[in-house]
CSV table of C-alpha atoms in Angstrom, one decimal:
chain,number,residue,atom,x,y,z
A,1,UNK,CA,23.3,26.5,8.0
A,2,UNK,CA,22.2,23.2,6.6
A,3,UNK,CA,22.4,21.5,9.9
A,4,UNK,CA,20.3,24.3,11.4
A,5,UNK,CA,17.8,24.0,8.6
A,6,UNK,CA,17.3,20.3,9.3
A,7,UNK,CA,16.9,20.8,13.0
A,8,UNK,CA,14.8,24.0,12.8
A,9,UNK,CA,11.3,22.4,12.9
A,10,UNK,CA,9.5,22.7,16.3
A,11,UNK,CA,9.6,19.4,18.2
A,12,UNK,CA,5.9,18.8,18.0
A,13,UNK,CA,6.1,19.6,14.3
A,14,UNK,CA,8.9,17.1,13.6
A,15,UNK,CA,6.9,14.4,15.4
A,16,UNK,CA,3.9,15.2,13.2
A,17,UNK,CA,6.0,15.2,10.1
A,18,UNK,CA,6.7,11.5,10.6
A,19,UNK,CA,3.0,10.8,10.2
A,20,UNK,CA,1.8,13.2,7.5
A,21,UNK,CA,3.4,15.0,4.5
A,22,UNK,CA,3.5,18.8,4.7
A,23,UNK,CA,1.5,20.0,1.7
A,24,UNK,CA,-2.1,19.8,0.5
A,25,UNK,CA,-0.8,17.8,-2.5
A,26,UNK,CA,0.6,15.1,-0.3
A,27,UNK,CA,-1.8,15.1,2.6
A,28,UNK,CA,-5.2,14.9,1.0
A,29,UNK,CA,-5.3,11.1,0.6
A,30,UNK,CA,-3.8,8.6,3.0
A,31,UNK,CA,-6.5,6.1,1.9
A,32,UNK,CA,-8.6,6.0,-1.2
A,33,UNK,CA,-11.9,7.7,-0.4
A,34,UNK,CA,-15.0,7.6,-2.6
A,35,UNK,CA,-15.2,10.3,-5.2
A,36,UNK,CA,-18.2,11.9,-3.5
A,37,UNK,CA,-16.5,11.8,-0.1
A,38,UNK,CA,-13.2,13.3,-1.4
A,39,UNK,CA,-14.6,16.1,-3.5
A,40,UNK,CA,-17.8,17.9,-2.6
A,41,UNK,CA,-18.0,19.4,-6.1
A,42,UNK,CA,-17.0,17.5,-9.2
A,43,UNK,CA,-13.4,18.3,-10.0
A,44,UNK,CA,-12.3,19.3,-13.5
A,45,UNK,CA,-11.3,16.6,-16.0
A,46,UNK,CA,-7.8,15.3,-15.1
A,47,UNK,CA,-5.4,15.9,-18.0
A,48,UNK,CA,-2.0,14.3,-18.1
A,49,UNK,CA,0.9,14.8,-20.6
A,50,UNK,CA,1.4,11.7,-22.7
A,51,UNK,CA,5.0,11.2,-23.9
A,52,UNK,CA,3.8,9.1,-26.8
A,53,UNK,CA,1.6,11.8,-28.3
A,54,UNK,CA,3.6,14.7,-26.9
A,55,UNK,CA,0.6,16.5,-25.6
A,56,UNK,CA,-1.8,16.7,-22.7
A,57,UNK,CA,-4.8,14.4,-22.9
A,58,UNK,CA,-7.9,13.8,-20.9
A,59,UNK,CA,-7.2,10.9,-18.6
A,60,UNK,CA,-9.8,8.1,-19.1
A,61,UNK,CA,-8.9,4.8,-17.3
A,62,UNK,CA,-9.5,1.6,-19.1
A,63,UNK,CA,-11.8,0.4,-16.4
A,64,UNK,CA,-14.1,3.0,-14.8
A,65,UNK,CA,-13.0,3.8,-11.2
A,66,UNK,CA,-9.8,1.8,-11.5
A,67,UNK,CA,-6.3,2.7,-12.5
A,68,UNK,CA,-3.3,0.4,-13.4
A,69,UNK,CA,0.0,2.2,-13.0
A,70,UNK,CA,3.5,0.8,-13.5
A,71,UNK,CA,6.6,2.8,-12.6
A,72,UNK,CA,10.1,1.5,-13.2
A,73,UNK,CA,12.0,0.9,-10.0
A,74,UNK,CA,15.6,1.0,-8.9
A,75,UNK,CA,18.5,-1.3,-9.5
A,76,UNK,CA,19.6,-1.8,-5.9
A,77,UNK,CA,23.4,-1.9,-5.9
A,78,UNK,CA,24.0,1.4,-4.0
A,79,UNK,CA,22.2,4.1,-2.0
A,80,UNK,CA,19.5,5.9,-4.1
A,81,UNK,CA,20.3,9.4,-5.3
A,82,UNK,CA,18.0,12.4,-5.5
A,83,UNK,CA,17.2,11.7,-9.1
A,84,UNK,CA,15.4,8.6,-7.7
A,85,UNK,CA,13.7,10.8,-5.2
A,86,UNK,CA,12.6,13.1,-8.0
A,87,UNK,CA,10.9,10.2,-9.8
A,88,UNK,CA,9.2,8.6,-6.9
A,89,UNK,CA,8.0,11.8,-5.2
A,90,UNK,CA,6.5,12.8,-8.6
A,91,UNK,CA,4.6,9.5,-9.0
A,92,UNK,CA,3.7,9.5,-5.3
A,93,UNK,CA,1.9,12.8,-5.9
A,94,UNK,CA,0.1,11.3,-8.9
A,95,UNK,CA,-0.8,8.1,-6.9
A,96,UNK,CA,-2.2,10.3,-4.0
A,97,UNK,CA,-4.2,12.5,-6.3
A,98,UNK,CA,-5.7,9.6,-8.2
A,99,UNK,CA,-6.8,8.2,-4.8
A,100,UNK,CA,-8.1,11.6,-3.8
A,101,UNK,CA,-10.3,11.6,-6.9
A,102,UNK,CA,-11.7,8.3,-5.8
A,103,UNK,CA,-9.8,5.8,-8.0
A,104,UNK,CA,-8.8,2.4,-6.9
A,105,UNK,CA,-5.1,2.4,-8.0
A,106,UNK,CA,-3.0,-0.7,-8.6
A,107,UNK,CA,0.4,0.8,-8.4
A,108,UNK,CA,3.3,-1.5,-9.3
A,109,UNK,CA,7.0,-0.5,-8.9
A,110,UNK,CA,9.6,-3.1,-9.5
A,111,UNK,CA,13.1,-3.9,-8.2
A,112,UNK,CA,15.7,-4.9,-10.8
A,113,UNK,CA,17.6,-7.2,-8.4
A,114,UNK,CA,19.7,-8.9,-11.1
A,115,UNK,CA,21.8,-6.8,-13.3
A,116,UNK,CA,25.4,-6.3,-14.5
A,117,UNK,CA,26.0,-3.5,-12.0
A,118,UNK,CA,24.7,-5.6,-9.1
A,119,UNK,CA,26.9,-8.5,-10.1
A,120,UNK,CA,30.0,-6.2,-10.5
A,121,UNK,CA,29.4,-4.5,-7.1
A,122,UNK,CA,28.7,-7.8,-5.3
A,123,UNK,CA,32.0,-9.3,-6.7
A,124,UNK,CA,33.9,-6.2,-5.6
A,125,UNK,CA,32.5,-6.5,-2.1
A,126,UNK,CA,32.8,-10.3,-1.8
A,127,UNK,CA,29.1,-10.8,-1.1
A,128,UNK,CA,26.3,-12.6,-2.9
A,129,UNK,CA,24.0,-10.8,-5.4
A,130,UNK,CA,21.0,-11.6,-3.3
A,131,UNK,CA,22.6,-10.2,-0.1
A,132,UNK,CA,23.7,-6.9,-1.8
A,133,UNK,CA,20.4,-6.3,-3.6
A,134,UNK,CA,18.3,-7.1,-0.6
A,135,UNK,CA,20.3,-4.8,1.6
A,136,UNK,CA,19.9,-1.8,-0.8
A,137,UNK,CA,16.2,-2.6,-1.4
A,138,UNK,CA,15.7,-2.1,2.4
A,139,UNK,CA,17.8,1.1,2.3
A,140,UNK,CA,15.7,2.4,-0.6
A,141,UNK,CA,12.4,1.6,1.3
A,142,UNK,CA,13.7,3.5,4.3
A,143,UNK,CA,14.5,6.5,2.0
A,144,UNK,CA,11.0,6.4,0.6
A,145,UNK,CA,9.5,6.3,4.0
A,146,UNK,CA,11.5,9.3,5.0
A,147,UNK,CA,10.1,11.2,2.0
A,148,UNK,CA,6.6,10.1,2.9
A,149,UNK,CA,6.1,8.2,-0.3
A,150,UNK,CA,3.2,5.8,0.1
A,151,UNK,CA,4.1,2.1,-0.5
A,152,UNK,CA,3.0,0.9,-4.0
A,153,UNK,CA,0.4,-1.8,-4.1
A,154,UNK,CA,3.0,-4.3,-5.4
A,155,UNK,CA,6.8,-4.2,-5.4
A,156,UNK,CA,7.9,-7.3,-7.4
A,157,UNK,CA,11.5,-8.4,-7.8
A,158,UNK,CA,12.8,-9.6,-11.1
A,159,UNK,CA,14.2,-12.8,-9.6
A,160,UNK,CA,10.7,-13.8,-8.5
A,161,UNK,CA,9.4,-13.6,-12.1
A,162,UNK,CA,12.0,-15.5,-14.2
A,163,UNK,CA,9.3,-17.9,-15.3
A,164,UNK,CA,7.1,-15.1,-16.7
A,165,UNK,CA,10.1,-13.6,-18.4
A,166,UNK,CA,11.0,-16.9,-20.1
A,167,UNK,CA,7.4,-17.3,-21.3
A,168,UNK,CA,7.4,-13.8,-22.8
A,169,UNK,CA,10.7,-14.3,-24.6
A,170,UNK,CA,9.3,-17.6,-26.0
A,171,UNK,CA,6.2,-15.9,-27.3
A,172,UNK,CA,8.4,-13.2,-29.0
A,173,UNK,CA,10.5,-15.9,-30.7
A,174,UNK,CA,7.4,-17.8,-31.8
A,175,UNK,CA,6.2,-14.6,-33.4
A,176,UNK,CA,9.4,-14.3,-35.4
A,177,UNK,CA,10.6,-11.1,-33.6
A,178,UNK,CA,13.7,-12.5,-31.8
A,179,UNK,CA,16.5,-15.0,-32.5
A,180,UNK,CA,18.8,-17.1,-30.4
A,181,UNK,CA,22.6,-17.3,-30.8
A,182,UNK,CA,25.1,-19.2,-28.6
A,183,UNK,CA,22.9,-19.1,-25.5
A,184,UNK,CA,21.8,-15.4,-26.0
A,185,UNK,CA,18.5,-14.2,-27.3
A,186,UNK,CA,18.2,-10.9,-29.2
A,187,UNK,CA,15.2,-8.8,-30.2
A,188,UNK,CA,15.2,-8.1,-33.9
A,189,UNK,CA,14.4,-4.4,-34.4
A,190,UNK,CA,14.1,-4.9,-38.2
A,191,UNK,CA,11.1,-7.2,-37.5
A,192,UNK,CA,9.2,-4.5,-35.7
A,193,UNK,CA,8.3,-1.4,-37.9
A,194,UNK,CA,6.9,0.5,-35.0
A,195,UNK,CA,10.3,0.6,-33.2
A,196,UNK,CA,11.3,4.1,-31.9
A,197,UNK,CA,7.7,5.4,-32.0
A,198,UNK,CA,7.9,6.5,-28.4
A,199,UNK,CA,11.2,8.4,-28.5
A,200,UNK,CA,10.9,9.6,-32.1
A,201,UNK,CA,14.6,8.7,-32.8
A,202,UNK,CA,15.9,7.4,-36.1
A,203,UNK,CA,17.2,3.9,-36.3
A,204,UNK,CA,20.7,5.1,-37.3
A,205,UNK,CA,20.9,7.0,-34.1
A,206,UNK,CA,20.5,3.8,-32.1
A,207,UNK,CA,23.6,1.6,-31.9
A,208,UNK,CA,23.1,-1.0,-29.2
A,209,UNK,CA,20.1,0.2,-27.3
A,210,UNK,CA,21.5,-1.4,-24.2
A,211,UNK,CA,24.1,-1.1,-21.4
A,212,UNK,CA,26.7,-3.3,-23.0
A,213,UNK,CA,29.3,-3.0,-25.8
A,214,UNK,CA,28.3,-3.7,-29.4
A,215,UNK,CA,28.1,-7.5,-30.1
A,216,UNK,CA,29.2,-8.3,-33.7
A,217,UNK,CA,26.9,-11.4,-33.7
A,218,UNK,CA,23.8,-9.3,-34.0
A,219,UNK,CA,21.9,-9.0,-37.2
A,220,UNK,CA,21.5,-5.3,-36.6
A,221,UNK,CA,23.6,-3.2,-34.2
A,222,UNK,CA,20.4,-1.9,-32.6
A,223,UNK,CA,19.2,-5.4,-31.6
A,224,UNK,CA,19.1,-5.8,-27.8
A,225,UNK,CA,19.4,-8.7,-25.5
A,226,UNK,CA,16.3,-10.5,-24.1
A,227,UNK,CA,18.3,-13.3,-22.5
A,228,UNK,CA,22.0,-13.4,-21.7
A,229,UNK,CA,23.9,-16.7,-21.6
A,230,UNK,CA,25.5,-17.6,-18.3
A,231,UNK,CA,29.1,-16.5,-17.6
A,232,UNK,CA,31.3,-18.1,-15.1
A,233,UNK,CA,30.7,-16.9,-11.5
A,234,UNK,CA,27.4,-15.2,-12.4
A,235,UNK,CA,23.9,-16.2,-11.2
A,236,UNK,CA,21.8,-18.1,-13.8
A,237,UNK,CA,18.5,-19.8,-14.4
A,238,UNK,CA,17.7,-22.7,-16.7
A,239,UNK,CA,15.9,-21.8,-20.0
A,240,UNK,CA,15.1,-23.3,-23.4
A,241,UNK,CA,18.3,-21.5,-24.7
A,242,UNK,CA,20.5,-22.7,-21.9
A,243,UNK,CA,21.5,-21.3,-18.6
A,244,UNK,CA,21.4,-17.5,-18.3
A,245,UNK,CA,19.6,-14.5,-17.0
A,246,UNK,CA,17.2,-11.8,-18.3
A,247,UNK,CA,18.3,-8.8,-20.3
A,248,UNK,CA,17.7,-5.3,-19.0
A,249,UNK,CA,14.3,-4.4,-20.6
A,250,UNK,CA,12.3,-7.7,-20.7
A,251,UNK,CA,11.7,-7.7,-17.0
A,252,UNK,CA,9.3,-4.7,-17.0
A,253,UNK,CA,7.3,-6.0,-20.0
A,254,UNK,CA,6.8,-9.3,-18.2
A,255,UNK,CA,5.9,-7.9,-14.7
A,256,UNK,CA,3.7,-5.1,-15.9
A,257,UNK,CA,1.7,-7.7,-18.0
A,258,UNK,CA,1.5,-10.1,-15.2
A,259,UNK,CA,0.1,-7.6,-12.7
A,260,UNK,CA,-1.8,-5.2,-14.9
A,261,UNK,CA,-2.5,-7.1,-18.1
A,262,UNK,CA,-1.4,-6.3,-21.6
A,263,UNK,CA,-3.4,-3.0,-21.7
A,264,UNK,CA,-3.1,-0.7,-18.7
A,265,UNK,CA,-3.4,3.0,-17.9
A,266,UNK,CA,-0.1,4.7,-16.9
A,267,UNK,CA,3.6,3.7,-17.3
A,268,UNK,CA,6.1,6.1,-15.7
A,269,UNK,CA,9.7,6.8,-15.0
A,270,UNK,CA,12.5,9.3,-15.5
A,271,UNK,CA,12.8,10.9,-19.0
A,272,UNK,CA,16.2,9.1,-19.4
A,273,UNK,CA,14.2,5.9,-19.6
A,274,UNK,CA,12.3,6.9,-22.7
A,275,UNK,CA,15.2,5.5,-24.7
A,276,UNK,CA,16.3,2.8,-24.7
A,277,UNK,CA,14.3,1.2,-21.8
A,278,UNK,CA,10.7,2.2,-22.5
A,279,UNK,CA,11.2,2.1,-26.2
A,280,UNK,CA,12.4,-1.5,-25.9
A,281,UNK,CA,9.7,-2.4,-23.4
A,282,UNK,CA,7.1,-1.2,-25.9
A,283,UNK,CA,8.6,-3.2,-28.7
A,284,UNK,CA,8.9,-6.4,-26.7
A,285,UNK,CA,5.3,-6.2,-25.4
A,286,UNK,CA,3.7,-5.6,-28.8
A,287,UNK,CA,6.0,-8.2,-30.5
A,288,UNK,CA,4.6,-10.8,-28.1
A,289,UNK,CA,1.0,-9.5,-27.9
A,290,UNK,CA,0.1,-7.0,-30.6
A,291,UNK,CA,-2.8,-5.7,-28.5
A,292,UNK,CA,-0.4,-4.5,-25.8
A,293,UNK,CA,-0.9,-0.8,-25.0
A,294,UNK,CA,-0.1,1.8,-22.4
A,295,UNK,CA,-2.8,4.5,-22.4
A,296,UNK,CA,-0.4,7.2,-21.1
A,297,UNK,CA,3.4,7.3,-20.9
A,298,UNK,CA,4.6,9.7,-18.3
A,299,UNK,CA,8.2,10.9,-17.6
A,300,UNK,CA,9.7,13.2,-15.0
A,301,UNK,CA,12.6,15.6,-15.5
A,302,UNK,CA,16.2,15.3,-14.2
A,303,UNK,CA,17.8,16.9,-11.1
A,304,UNK,CA,20.7,19.1,-12.1
A,305,UNK,CA,23.4,20.6,-9.9
A,306,UNK,CA,24.0,24.3,-10.7
A,307,UNK,CA,22.3,23.8,-14.0
A,308,UNK,CA,24.5,20.8,-14.9
A,309,UNK,CA,23.2,17.2,-15.0
A,310,UNK,CA,24.4,15.3,-11.9
A,311,UNK,CA,27.1,12.7,-12.5
A,312,UNK,CA,29.4,10.8,-10.2
A,313,UNK,CA,32.3,11.6,-12.5
A,314,UNK,CA,31.8,15.3,-12.0
A,315,UNK,CA,31.6,15.0,-8.2
A,316,UNK,CA,28.3,16.7,-8.1
A,317,UNK,CA,26.3,13.6,-7.2
A,318,UNK,CA,24.1,13.4,-4.1
A,319,UNK,CA,22.3,10.5,-2.5
A,320,UNK,CA,19.0,10.9,-0.7
A,321,UNK,CA,21.0,10.1,2.5
A,322,UNK,CA,23.4,13.0,1.8
A,323,UNK,CA,20.5,15.5,1.6
A,324,UNK,CA,18.5,14.3,4.6
A,325,UNK,CA,21.6,14.2,6.8
A,326,UNK,CA,21.6,18.0,6.4
A,327,UNK,CA,17.9,18.9,5.8
A,328,UNK,CA,14.6,17.6,7.1
A,329,UNK,CA,13.2,15.0,4.6
A,330,UNK,CA,10.1,17.1,4.0
A,331,UNK,CA,12.4,20.0,2.9
A,332,UNK,CA,13.7,17.7,0.1
A,333,UNK,CA,10.1,16.7,-0.8
A,334,UNK,CA,9.0,20.3,-0.9
A,335,UNK,CA,12.1,21.3,-3.0
A,336,UNK,CA,11.3,18.6,-5.6
A,337,UNK,CA,7.6,19.5,-5.7
A,338,UNK,CA,8.3,23.2,-6.2
A,339,UNK,CA,9.2,22.4,-9.8
A,340,UNK,CA,6.7,20.8,-12.2
A,341,UNK,CA,7.4,17.1,-12.6
A,342,UNK,CA,8.2,17.3,-16.3
A,343,UNK,CA,10.8,20.1,-15.8
A,344,UNK,CA,14.4,19.6,-14.7
A,345,UNK,CA,15.1,20.6,-11.1
A,346,UNK,CA,18.2,22.7,-10.3
A,347,UNK,CA,19.7,21.6,-7.0
A,348,UNK,CA,21.5,24.2,-5.0
A,349,UNK,CA,22.1,24.8,-1.3
A,350,UNK,CA,20.2,28.0,-1.5
A,351,UNK,CA,17.1,26.2,-2.9
A,352,UNK,CA,17.2,23.6,-0.2
A,353,UNK,CA,17.6,26.3,2.5
A,354,UNK,CA,14.5,28.1,1.1
A,355,UNK,CA,12.6,24.8,1.0
A,356,UNK,CA,13.6,24.1,4.6
A,357,UNK,CA,12.3,27.5,5.7
A,358,UNK,CA,9.0,27.0,3.9
A,359,UNK,CA,8.5,23.6,5.5
A,360,UNK,CA,9.2,25.2,8.9
A,361,UNK,CA,6.7,27.9,8.1
A,362,UNK,CA,4.1,25.3,7.2
A,363,UNK,CA,4.5,23.4,10.4
A,364,UNK,CA,5.0,26.4,12.6
A,365,UNK,CA,1.7,27.8,11.4
A,366,UNK,CA,0.0,24.5,12.2
A,367,UNK,CA,1.6,24.5,15.6
A,368,UNK,CA,0.4,28.0,16.3
A,369,UNK,CA,-3.1,27.0,15.3
A,370,UNK,CA,-3.0,24.0,17.6
A,371,UNK,CA,-1.9,26.3,20.4
A,372,UNK,CA,-4.8,28.6,19.8
A,373,UNK,CA,-7.3,25.7,19.6
A,374,UNK,CA,-5.9,24.3,22.9
A,375,UNK,CA,-6.6,27.6,24.6
A,376,UNK,CA,-10.3,27.5,23.6
A,377,UNK,CA,-10.7,23.7,23.7
A,378,UNK,CA,-13.9,22.7,25.5
A,379,UNK,CA,-15.6,26.1,25.1
A,380,UNK,CA,-18.1,24.8,22.5
A,381,UNK,CA,-17.4,27.6,20.0
A,382,UNK,CA,-20.0,27.5,17.2
A,383,UNK,CA,-19.6,30.8,15.4
A,384,UNK,CA,-19.8,30.5,11.6
A,385,UNK,CA,-16.7,31.0,9.6
A,386,UNK,CA,-16.6,34.7,8.4
A,387,UNK,CA,-17.7,35.2,4.8
A,388,UNK,CA,-14.3,36.4,3.5
A,389,UNK,CA,-12.4,33.5,5.2
A,390,UNK,CA,-14.9,31.0,3.8
A,391,UNK,CA,-14.5,32.4,0.3
A,392,UNK,CA,-10.7,32.2,0.6
A,393,UNK,CA,-11.0,28.5,1.7
A,394,UNK,CA,-13.4,27.7,-1.2
A,395,UNK,CA,-11.1,29.5,-3.7
A,396,UNK,CA,-8.1,27.6,-2.4
A,397,UNK,CA,-9.9,24.2,-2.8
A,398,UNK,CA,-11.0,25.1,-6.3
A,399,UNK,CA,-7.5,26.2,-7.3
A,400,UNK,CA,-6.1,23.0,-5.9
A,401,UNK,CA,-8.4,20.9,-8.1
A,402,UNK,CA,-7.8,23.1,-11.1
A,403,UNK,CA,-4.0,23.0,-10.8
A,404,UNK,CA,-3.7,19.4,-9.9
A,405,UNK,CA,-6.1,18.3,-12.7
A,406,UNK,CA,-4.0,20.3,-15.2
A,407,UNK,CA,-1.1,17.8,-15.4
A,408,UNK,CA,-0.2,18.0,-11.7
A,409,UNK,CA,0.9,21.7,-11.4
A,410,UNK,CA,2.3,21.3,-7.9
A,411,UNK,CA,4.2,24.6,-8.2
A,412,UNK,CA,1.0,26.5,-8.4
A,413,UNK,CA,-0.6,24.4,-5.7
A,414,UNK,CA,2.2,25.1,-3.2
A,415,UNK,CA,2.2,28.9,-4.0
A,416,UNK,CA,-1.5,28.9,-3.3
A,417,UNK,CA,-1.0,26.9,-0.1
A,418,UNK,CA,1.7,29.4,1.1
A,419,UNK,CA,-0.7,32.3,0.5
A,420,UNK,CA,-3.3,30.5,2.5
A,421,UNK,CA,-0.9,30.1,5.4
A,422,UNK,CA,0.1,33.8,5.2
A,423,UNK,CA,-3.6,34.7,5.6
A,424,UNK,CA,-3.9,32.4,8.6
A,425,UNK,CA,-0.9,34.0,10.2
A,426,UNK,CA,-2.3,37.5,9.4
A,427,UNK,CA,-5.5,36.5,11.2
A,428,UNK,CA,-3.5,35.2,14.2
A,429,UNK,CA,-1.6,38.5,14.4
A,430,UNK,CA,-4.8,40.6,14.1
A,431,UNK,CA,-6.3,38.6,16.9
A,432,UNK,CA,-3.2,39.3,19.0
A,433,UNK,CA,-2.9,35.5,19.5
A,434,UNK,CA,0.8,35.3,18.5
A,435,UNK,CA,1.6,38.2,20.9
A,436,UNK,CA,0.0,36.2,23.7
A,437,UNK,CA,1.8,33.0,22.7
A,438,UNK,CA,5.1,34.9,22.5
A,439,UNK,CA,4.7,36.4,25.9
A,440,UNK,CA,4.0,33.0,27.3
A,441,UNK,CA,7.0,31.5,25.6
A,442,UNK,CA,9.4,34.3,26.8
A,443,UNK,CA,8.1,33.8,30.4
A,444,UNK,CA,8.7,30.0,30.2
A,445,UNK,CA,12.2,30.6,28.7
A,446,UNK,CA,13.1,33.2,31.4
A,447,UNK,CA,13.9,35.8,28.7
A,448,UNK,CA,12.9,39.2,27.7
A,449,UNK,CA,12.4,40.3,24.1
A,450,UNK,CA,15.5,42.5,24.4
A,451,UNK,CA,17.7,39.6,25.8
A,452,UNK,CA,16.4,37.3,23.0
A,453,UNK,CA,17.2,39.8,20.3
A,454,UNK,CA,20.7,40.1,21.6
A,455,UNK,CA,21.2,36.3,21.2
A,456,UNK,CA,19.7,36.5,17.7
A,457,UNK,CA,22.1,39.2,16.8
A,458,UNK,CA,25.0,37.2,18.2
A,459,UNK,CA,23.9,34.3,16.0
A,460,UNK,CA,23.6,36.4,12.9
A,461,UNK,CA,27.2,37.6,13.4
A,462,UNK,CA,28.4,34.1,13.9
A,463,UNK,CA,26.6,33.0,10.7
A,464,UNK,CA,28.1,35.9,8.7
A,465,UNK,CA,31.6,34.8,9.9
A,466,UNK,CA,30.8,31.2,9.0
A,467,UNK,CA,31.1,30.2,12.7
A,468,UNK,CA,28.3,27.6,12.2
A,469,UNK,CA,29.0,25.7,15.4
A,470,UNK,CA,28.5,28.9,17.4
A,471,UNK,CA,25.4,29.9,15.5
A,472,UNK,CA,23.9,26.4,15.7
A,473,UNK,CA,24.7,26.3,19.4
A,474,UNK,CA,22.7,29.4,20.0
A,475,UNK,CA,19.8,28.1,18.0
A,476,UNK,CA,19.8,24.7,19.8
A,477,UNK,CA,20.0,26.4,23.2
A,478,UNK,CA,17.0,28.6,22.5
A,479,UNK,CA,15.1,25.5,21.1
A,480,UNK,CA,15.5,23.8,24.4
A,481,UNK,CA,13.7,26.7,26.0
A,482,UNK,CA,10.8,26.7,23.5
A,483,UNK,CA,12.1,29.4,21.2
A,484,UNK,CA,12.4,28.5,17.5
A,485,UNK,CA,14.3,30.8,15.1
A,486,UNK,CA,13.2,31.3,11.5
A,487,UNK,CA,15.5,32.8,8.9
A,488,UNK,CA,13.5,34.8,6.3
A,489,UNK,CA,14.7,37.1,3.5
A,490,UNK,CA,14.0,40.1,5.8
A,491,UNK,CA,15.9,38.7,8.7
A,492,UNK,CA,15.6,36.3,11.6
A,493,UNK,CA,12.3,36.0,13.5
A,494,UNK,CA,11.2,33.8,16.3
A,495,UNK,CA,8.2,31.8,17.2
A,496,UNK,CA,7.1,29.7,20.2
A,497,UNK,CA,7.7,25.9,20.0
A,498,UNK,CA,7.7,22.9,22.2
A,499,UNK,CA,11.0,22.9,24.2
A,500,UNK,CA,13.4,20.4,22.8
A,501,UNK,CA,14.8,17.8,25.2
């Protein structure tokens, strides 16, 4: 069934999908238009949930008309999982909507290309850290392209900013907020009273605040590494404290400040980054430059498998590649957007099947409309849009703005979009256009409605008996003849499509 779901889009639709995302949320802005060009009527005030204040707040950028946004990127030591897809689709929606509203957005998303996990994996595979990280950076970028995520403005790598990192650590030490010990440098949480203001945790809840085991040399168990002294066989850079490499958190403080300044508008990532990563980022940045500020901290929810958080140890872990090998990439994007970005998403085969059907429905409707337009192309039709249809379009546009401006309510936007498509299909049916298109498709395929229904029934029996190769063979054979099958809750229906080669 999953293989069928991936292949079920009409040929012309699949080709179109490589160029444009499937929903209003994703398709409204390929480039940043002016505010007046993008929105005929002034949209409502954009409100975003701020993880620092724990409430929705009116979004007011630091500089009028411009937005600085930093989103923590991947550590490229393996293929990216659908938790990564969750984060970057969520912030791609925000990026697109800000552009749609007319903002000039400086979107920075980093690559942590030096890290304990990368070093360990490179050693296991007998390759260099640079080779491993570069390879998986390219794989990640391919995944993002499949999901139609727009490239950020900048995608810096940690290893290209070691100088900025050393400068920032030096500033923190000069301000008395960090200490060096045997080639390592630690941040002193006791020197920073605001520590844990983002997460709301208590200091006694925090042991190491890092990915490594507790180091007894620390003044406080919660102190975390800014710089790690070099170990044999590991990459290193020269520094005032000896050879070594950056700690986990300092990189994002350095790169966000370098590209966006010490005060910028939005900092985002998964909610698992609130502590320790973003908490430590905040502490480092303000310890070096007290004026440092993020106007709005934003965090997306997890992806769970059958209501349980995904984990490799539980064998319920899926990469983006795993999913798009079975389903069209737009089905994964639709599935993720069907849940509000701050809520956890529950992954299930059924949910992806439904998403796949909905994406097919979107593109099949667009295909049908293109067919109708092709019939009448060149006729110079100038009749006005009927009043009811115009009202429906206006209401949809208003709802789109209202929902998106209310902390990116993509669930409601997609529901409204599907209702709009249903109305379009209803109009096509009333005009008997689909009947004409179906008659044309049957004639082209050399079939009658009765013969086609016999094949649909054979396929349904095969699916019920889990003979998926048989059922998929029937579907593929019909697709080569220009007949696309759609599985809906009420049964299987068919629509004309471009014959697959």
